[in-house]
Amino acid sequence: MSEIDDGARLLGGLVPDVVVVETFTSDPAAAVLPEEAALVAAAPPERRRAFAAARSCARRALVQLGVAPGPILLDPDAPAWAYRAPRWPAGVVGSMTHCDGYHAAAVARSATVAAVGIDAEPNAPLPAVVRDLVTLDEERAALARLSGARPDVAWDRLVFSAKESVYKAWFPLTRRWLDFGDCLVRPGLDGTFTAELRVRPPVFAGVAGRRLTGRWRTTTRGGRAYVATALTVPAFGAGGGAVR
Protein backbone atom coordinates (compact mmCIF):
# COMPACT_ATOMS: atom_id res chain seq x y z
CA MET A 1 0.00 0.00 0.00
CA SER A 2 1.10 3.55 -0.67
CA GLU A 3 -0.30 7.06 -0.29
CA ILE A 4 1.09 8.07 -3.70
CA ASP A 5 -0.85 7.24 -6.84
CA ASP A 6 0.51 4.54 -9.12
CA GLY A 7 1.92 6.94 -11.67
CA ALA A 8 4.27 8.56 -9.18
CA ARG A 9 5.20 5.71 -6.87
CA LEU A 10 8.81 4.94 -6.15
CA LEU A 11 8.78 2.48 -3.24
CA GLY A 12 5.05 2.00 -2.84
CA GLY A 13 3.94 -1.50 -3.84
CA LEU A 14 7.48 -2.62 -4.59
CA VAL A 15 7.53 -5.46 -2.05
CA PRO A 16 4.61 -7.41 -0.56
CA ASP A 17 3.18 -7.35 2.96
CA VAL A 18 4.55 -3.86 3.66
CA VAL A 19 2.81 -0.51 4.15
CA VAL A 20 4.70 2.34 2.49
CA VAL A 21 4.05 6.04 2.91
CA GLU A 22 6.14 8.26 0.67
CA THR A 23 6.23 11.92 -0.23
CA PHE A 24 7.95 13.88 -2.96
CA THR A 25 7.81 17.12 -1.03
CA SER A 26 9.96 18.55 1.74
CA ASP A 27 7.22 19.85 3.99
CA PRO A 28 8.80 22.30 6.46
CA ALA A 29 5.80 21.79 8.73
CA ALA A 30 6.11 17.99 8.92
CA ALA A 31 5.15 16.94 12.42
CA VAL A 32 7.90 15.94 14.81
CA LEU A 33 7.16 15.05 18.41
CA PRO A 34 9.07 16.69 21.25
CA GLU A 35 10.87 13.48 22.19
CA GLU A 36 12.03 13.14 18.58
CA ALA A 37 13.00 16.79 18.20
CA ALA A 38 15.45 16.40 21.07
CA LEU A 39 17.35 13.79 19.05
CA VAL A 40 18.24 16.27 16.30
CA ALA A 41 18.20 19.53 18.23
CA ALA A 42 21.85 20.19 17.36
CA ALA A 43 21.60 19.06 13.73
CA PRO A 44 21.57 21.43 10.75
CA PRO A 45 18.10 22.59 9.59
CA GLU A 46 18.17 20.37 6.49
CA ARG A 47 18.85 17.29 8.61
CA ARG A 48 16.04 18.22 11.03
CA ARG A 49 13.57 18.64 8.15
CA ALA A 50 14.49 15.27 6.63
CA PHE A 51 14.25 13.62 10.06
CA ALA A 52 10.80 15.09 10.64
CA ALA A 53 9.51 14.19 7.17
CA ALA A 54 10.64 10.56 7.39
CA ARG A 55 9.10 10.13 10.84
CA SER A 56 5.89 11.76 9.70
CA CYS A 57 5.73 9.15 6.92
CA ALA A 58 6.44 6.42 9.47
CA ARG A 59 3.61 7.47 11.77
CA ARG A 60 1.15 7.61 8.90
CA ALA A 61 2.28 4.14 7.84
CA LEU A 62 1.80 2.82 11.38
CA VAL A 63 -1.77 4.14 11.37
CA GLN A 64 -2.45 2.25 8.13
CA LEU A 65 -1.01 -0.85 9.79
CA GLY A 66 -3.41 -0.39 12.71
CA VAL A 67 -0.75 0.64 15.21
CA ALA A 68 -1.17 3.70 17.42
CA PRO A 69 1.42 6.28 16.32
CA GLY A 70 3.90 7.60 18.83
CA PRO A 71 7.45 8.92 18.94
CA ILE A 72 9.94 6.89 16.94
CA LEU A 73 13.07 7.11 19.03
CA LEU A 74 16.48 5.51 18.72
CA ASP A 75 17.36 1.94 19.62
CA PRO A 76 19.01 2.29 23.05
CA ASP A 77 20.83 -1.03 22.65
CA ALA A 78 22.38 -0.25 19.25
CA PRO A 79 26.17 -0.01 19.09
CA ALA A 80 27.75 3.40 18.52
CA TRP A 81 28.19 2.82 14.78
CA ALA A 82 24.42 2.19 14.44
CA TYR A 83 23.37 5.10 16.62
CA ARG A 84 20.64 6.19 14.17
CA ALA A 85 18.85 2.82 14.20
CA PRO A 86 15.18 3.43 15.07
CA ARG A 87 13.19 1.59 17.72
CA TRP A 88 9.86 0.40 16.30
CA PRO A 89 6.75 -0.49 18.31
CA ALA A 90 6.46 -4.05 19.56
CA GLY A 91 5.34 -6.40 16.82
CA VAL A 92 6.44 -4.04 14.04
CA VAL A 93 9.47 -3.92 11.75
CA GLY A 94 10.28 -0.91 9.63
CA SER A 95 12.71 1.12 7.59
CA MET A 96 13.00 4.78 6.58
CA THR A 97 14.82 6.62 3.82
CA HIS A 98 15.20 10.10 2.44
CA CYS A 99 17.08 11.97 -0.25
CA ASP A 100 16.71 15.40 -1.82
CA GLY A 101 12.99 15.88 -2.48
CA TYR A 102 11.84 12.44 -1.32
CA HIS A 103 11.00 10.82 2.02
CA ALA A 104 9.50 7.41 2.79
CA ALA A 105 8.86 4.84 5.48
CA ALA A 106 7.92 1.17 5.25
CA VAL A 107 6.41 -0.85 8.10
CA ALA A 108 5.10 -4.39 8.48
CA ARG A 109 3.90 -6.81 11.11
CA SER A 110 6.76 -8.90 12.45
CA ALA A 111 4.54 -11.98 12.36
CA THR A 112 4.65 -11.71 8.55
CA VAL A 113 7.92 -9.94 7.83
CA ALA A 114 11.09 -10.51 9.85
CA ALA A 115 12.85 -7.44 8.45
CA VAL A 116 12.41 -4.78 5.77
CA GLY A 117 14.96 -2.51 4.14
CA ILE A 118 14.31 0.43 1.82
CA ASP A 119 16.56 3.05 0.25
CA ALA A 120 16.07 5.88 -2.24
CA GLU A 121 18.77 7.78 -4.08
CA PRO A 122 19.09 10.28 -6.91
CA ASN A 123 19.26 8.39 -10.19
CA ALA A 124 22.71 9.75 -11.01
CA PRO A 125 26.14 8.10 -11.24
CA LEU A 126 28.29 7.91 -8.14
CA PRO A 127 31.54 9.86 -8.05
CA ALA A 128 34.28 7.49 -9.23
CA VAL A 129 36.03 7.41 -5.85
CA VAL A 130 32.77 6.47 -4.11
CA ARG A 131 31.90 3.86 -6.75
CA ASP A 132 35.25 2.15 -6.26
CA LEU A 133 34.78 2.21 -2.49
CA VAL A 134 31.30 0.67 -2.37
CA THR A 135 31.38 -1.79 -5.28
CA LEU A 136 33.24 -5.05 -5.83
CA ASP A 137 35.22 -5.96 -8.95
CA GLU A 138 32.50 -8.35 -10.06
CA GLU A 139 29.85 -5.65 -9.66
CA ARG A 140 31.89 -3.09 -11.60
CA ALA A 141 32.41 -5.60 -14.40
CA ALA A 142 28.63 -5.79 -14.88
CA LEU A 143 28.03 -2.03 -14.95
CA ALA A 144 28.96 -1.50 -18.61
CA ARG A 145 26.70 -4.34 -19.77
CA LEU A 146 23.78 -3.08 -17.71
CA SER A 147 24.31 0.52 -18.82
CA GLY A 148 24.31 -0.58 -22.44
CA ALA A 149 20.93 -2.24 -21.98
CA ARG A 150 19.37 0.48 -19.81
CA PRO A 151 21.32 3.76 -20.05
CA ASP A 152 18.55 5.56 -18.16
CA VAL A 153 19.53 3.78 -14.91
CA ALA A 154 22.54 4.79 -12.81
CA TRP A 155 23.53 1.19 -12.11
CA ASP A 156 26.36 1.97 -9.72
CA ARG A 157 23.95 4.05 -7.64
CA LEU A 158 21.43 1.21 -7.77
CA VAL A 159 24.04 -1.22 -6.42
CA PHE A 160 24.85 1.23 -3.62
CA SER A 161 21.13 1.61 -2.81
CA ALA A 162 20.64 -2.15 -2.73
CA LYS A 163 23.49 -2.52 -0.23
CA GLU A 164 21.89 0.16 1.94
CA SER A 165 18.57 -1.72 1.86
CA VAL A 166 20.31 -4.99 2.69
CA TYR A 167 22.04 -3.40 5.67
CA LYS A 168 18.77 -1.94 7.00
CA ALA A 169 17.26 -5.44 6.98
CA TRP A 170 20.49 -7.10 8.18
CA PHE A 171 21.17 -5.07 11.30
CA PRO A 172 17.90 -5.71 13.20
CA LEU A 173 18.33 -9.45 12.60
CA THR A 174 22.01 -9.76 13.45
CA ARG A 175 23.08 -6.64 15.39
CA ARG A 176 26.30 -6.92 13.37
CA TRP A 177 28.24 -4.65 11.03
CA LEU A 178 27.99 -5.29 7.30
CA ASP A 179 30.60 -3.66 5.07
CA PHE A 180 30.06 -2.82 1.41
CA GLY A 181 32.49 -5.58 0.46
CA ASP A 182 30.54 -8.14 2.48
CA CYS A 183 27.61 -8.10 0.07
CA LEU A 184 27.67 -8.86 -3.67
CA VAL A 185 24.71 -7.30 -5.50
CA ARG A 186 23.54 -8.57 -8.88
CA PRO A 187 20.87 -6.31 -10.39
CA GLY A 188 18.52 -7.66 -13.01
CA LEU A 189 17.03 -5.79 -15.95
CA ASP A 190 13.63 -7.07 -14.83
CA GLY A 191 13.51 -4.84 -11.72
CA THR A 192 14.92 -7.40 -9.29
CA PHE A 193 18.25 -7.84 -7.58
CA THR A 194 19.98 -10.51 -5.54
CA ALA A 195 22.41 -9.87 -2.71
CA GLU A 196 24.88 -12.57 -1.75
CA LEU A 197 26.24 -12.27 1.78
CA ARG A 198 29.96 -13.00 2.08
CA VAL A 199 30.04 -13.11 5.87
CA ARG A 200 28.39 -15.33 8.44
CA PRO A 201 24.72 -14.95 7.50
CA PRO A 202 21.73 -14.50 9.77
CA VAL A 203 19.85 -17.66 10.66
CA PHE A 204 16.14 -17.96 9.97
CA ALA A 205 14.37 -20.83 11.71
CA GLY A 206 17.66 -22.67 11.97
CA VAL A 207 18.58 -22.16 8.32
CA ALA A 208 21.36 -19.76 7.33
CA GLY A 209 20.27 -17.32 4.64
CA ARG A 210 23.14 -16.30 2.37
CA ARG A 211 21.13 -14.78 -0.46
CA LEU A 212 18.48 -12.08 -0.29
CA THR A 213 16.28 -10.93 -3.13
CA GLY A 214 14.71 -7.53 -3.62
CA ARG A 215 13.26 -5.17 -6.19
CA TRP A 216 14.19 -1.81 -7.66
CA ARG A 217 12.36 0.98 -9.45
CA THR A 218 13.11 4.36 -11.00
CA THR A 219 10.84 7.35 -11.42
CA THR A 220 10.98 11.07 -12.12
CA ARG A 221 9.06 13.68 -10.17
CA GLY A 222 9.37 17.45 -10.15
CA GLY A 223 12.34 17.37 -12.48
CA ARG A 224 14.27 14.98 -10.22
CA ALA A 225 15.13 11.39 -11.14
CA TYR A 226 15.19 8.73 -8.44
CA VAL A 227 16.22 5.11 -8.04
CA ALA A 228 15.07 3.03 -5.09
CA THR A 229 15.46 -0.50 -3.77
CA ALA A 230 13.52 -2.59 -1.27
CA LEU A 231 13.56 -6.06 0.18
CA THR A 232 11.86 -8.05 2.89
CA VAL A 233 12.84 -11.12 4.85
CA PRO A 234 9.69 -13.19 5.40
CA ALA A 235 9.01 -14.36 8.93
CA PHE A 236 9.27 -18.11 9.40
CA GLY A 237 6.04 -19.76 8.29
CA ALA A 238 4.89 -16.65 6.41
CA GLY A 239 5.83 -18.01 2.98
CA GLY A 240 7.88 -16.23 0.34
CA GLY A 241 11.29 -17.06 -0.98
CA ALA A 242 13.43 -14.02 -0.26
CA VAL A 243 16.06 -15.89 1.74
CA ARG A 244 18.02 -18.90 0.54
C-alpha positions in Angstrom: 0.0 0.0 0.0 1.1 3.6 -0.7 -0.3 7.1 -0.3 1.1 8.1 -3.7 -0.8 7.2 -6.8 0.5 4.5 -9.1 1.9 6.9 -11.7 4.3 8.6 -9.2 5.2 5.7 -6.9 8.8 4.9 -6.1 8.8 2.5 -3.2 5.0 2.0 -2.8 3.9 -1.5 -3.8 7.5 -2.6 -4.6 7.5 -5.5 -2.1 4.6 -7.4 -0.6 3.2 -7.3 3.0 4.5 -3.9 3.7 2.8 -0.5 4.2 4.7 2.3 2.5 4.1 6.0 2.9 6.1 8.3 0.7 6.2 11.9 -0.2 8.0 13.9 -3.0 7.8 17.1 -1.0 10.0 18.6 1.7 7.2 19.9 4.0 8.8 22.3 6.5 5.8 21.8 8.7 6.1 18.0 8.9 5.2 16.9 12.4 7.9 15.9 14.8 7.2 15.0 18.4 9.1 16.7 21.3 10.9 13.5 22.2 12.0 13.1 18.6 13.0 16.8 18.2 15.4 16.4 21.1 17.3 13.8 19.1 18.2 16.3 16.3 18.2 19.5 18.2 21.8 20.2 17.4 21.6 19.1 13.7 21.6 21.4 10.8 18.1 22.6 9.6 18.2 20.4 6.5 18.8 17.3 8.6 16.0 18.2 11.0 13.6 18.6 8.1 14.5 15.3 6.6 14.3 13.6 10.1 10.8 15.1 10.6 9.5 14.2 7.2 10.6 10.6 7.4 9.1 10.1 10.8 5.9 11.8 9.7 5.7 9.2 6.9 6.4 6.4 9.5 3.6 7.5 11.8 1.1 7.6 8.9 2.3 4.1 7.8 1.8 2.8 11.4 -1.8 4.1 11.4 -2.4 2.2 8.1 -1.0 -0.8 9.8 -3.4 -0.4 12.7 -0.7 0.6 15.2 -1.2 3.7 17.4 1.4 6.3 16.3 3.9 7.6 18.8 7.5 8.9 18.9 9.9 6.9 16.9 13.1 7.1 19.0 16.5 5.5 18.7 17.4 1.9 19.6 19.0 2.3 23.0 20.8 -1.0 22.6 22.4 -0.3 19.2 26.2 0.0 19.1 27.7 3.4 18.5 28.2 2.8 14.8 24.4 2.2 14.4 23.4 5.1 16.6 20.6 6.2 14.2 18.8 2.8 14.2 15.2 3.4 15.1 13.2 1.6 17.7 9.9 0.4 16.3 6.7 -0.5 18.3 6.5 -4.0 19.6 5.3 -6.4 16.8 6.4 -4.0 14.0 9.5 -3.9 11.7 10.3 -0.9 9.6 12.7 1.1 7.6 13.0 4.8 6.6 14.8 6.6 3.8 15.2 10.1 2.4 17.1 12.0 -0.2 16.7 15.4 -1.8 13.0 15.9 -2.5 11.8 12.4 -1.3 11.0 10.8 2.0 9.5 7.4 2.8 8.9 4.8 5.5 7.9 1.2 5.3 6.4 -0.8 8.1 5.1 -4.4 8.5 3.9 -6.8 11.1 6.8 -8.9 12.5 4.5 -12.0 12.4 4.6 -11.7 8.6 7.9 -9.9 7.8 11.1 -10.5 9.8 12.8 -7.4 8.4 12.4 -4.8 5.8 15.0 -2.5 4.1 14.3 0.4 1.8 16.6 3.1 0.3 16.1 5.9 -2.2 18.8 7.8 -4.1 19.1 10.3 -6.9 19.3 8.4 -10.2 22.7 9.7 -11.0 26.1 8.1 -11.2 28.3 7.9 -8.1 31.5 9.9 -8.0 34.3 7.5 -9.2 36.0 7.4 -5.9 32.8 6.5 -4.1 31.9 3.9 -6.8 35.3 2.2 -6.3 34.8 2.2 -2.5 31.3 0.7 -2.4 31.4 -1.8 -5.3 33.2 -5.1 -5.8 35.2 -6.0 -9.0 32.5 -8.4 -10.1 29.8 -5.7 -9.7 31.9 -3.1 -11.6 32.4 -5.6 -14.4 28.6 -5.8 -14.9 28.0 -2.0 -15.0 29.0 -1.5 -18.6 26.7 -4.3 -19.8 23.8 -3.1 -17.7 24.3 0.5 -18.8 24.3 -0.6 -22.4 20.9 -2.2 -22.0 19.4 0.5 -19.8 21.3 3.8 -20.0 18.6 5.6 -18.2 19.5 3.8 -14.9 22.5 4.8 -12.8 23.5 1.2 -12.1 26.4 2.0 -9.7 23.9 4.1 -7.6 21.4 1.2 -7.8 24.0 -1.2 -6.4 24.8 1.2 -3.6 21.1 1.6 -2.8 20.6 -2.2 -2.7 23.5 -2.5 -0.2 21.9 0.2 1.9 18.6 -1.7 1.9 20.3 -5.0 2.7 22.0 -3.4 5.7 18.8 -1.9 7.0 17.3 -5.4 7.0 20.5 -7.1 8.2 21.2 -5.1 11.3 17.9 -5.7 13.2 18.3 -9.4 12.6 22.0 -9.8 13.5 23.1 -6.6 15.4 26.3 -6.9 13.4 28.2 -4.6 11.0 28.0 -5.3 7.3 30.6 -3.7 5.1 30.1 -2.8 1.4 32.5 -5.6 0.5 30.5 -8.1 2.5 27.6 -8.1 0.1 27.7 -8.9 -3.7 24.7 -7.3 -5.5 23.5 -8.6 -8.9 20.9 -6.3 -10.4 18.5 -7.7 -13.0 17.0 -5.8 -16.0 13.6 -7.1 -14.8 13.5 -4.8 -11.7 14.9 -7.4 -9.3 18.3 -7.8 -7.6 20.0 -10.5 -5.5 22.4 -9.9 -2.7 24.9 -12.6 -1.8 26.2 -12.3 1.8 30.0 -13.0 2.1 30.0 -13.1 5.9 28.4 -15.3 8.4 24.7 -14.9 7.5 21.7 -14.5 9.8 19.9 -17.7 10.7 16.1 -18.0 10.0 14.4 -20.8 11.7 17.7 -22.7 12.0 18.6 -22.2 8.3 21.4 -19.8 7.3 20.3 -17.3 4.6 23.1 -16.3 2.4 21.1 -14.8 -0.5 18.5 -12.1 -0.3 16.3 -10.9 -3.1 14.7 -7.5 -3.6 13.3 -5.2 -6.2 14.2 -1.8 -7.7 12.4 1.0 -9.5 13.1 4.4 -11.0 10.8 7.4 -11.4 11.0 11.1 -12.1 9.1 13.7 -10.2 9.4 17.4 -10.1 12.3 17.4 -12.5 14.3 15.0 -10.2 15.1 11.4 -11.1 15.2 8.7 -8.4 16.2 5.1 -8.0 15.1 3.0 -5.1 15.5 -0.5 -3.8 13.5 -2.6 -1.3 13.6 -6.1 0.2 11.9 -8.0 2.9 12.8 -11.1 4.9 9.7 -13.2 5.4 9.0 -14.4 8.9 9.3 -18.1 9.4 6.0 -19.8 8.3 4.9 -16.6 6.4 5.8 -18.0 3.0 7.9 -16.2 0.3 11.3 -17.1 -1.0 13.4 -14.0 -0.3 16.1 -15.9 1.7 18.0 -18.9 0.5 
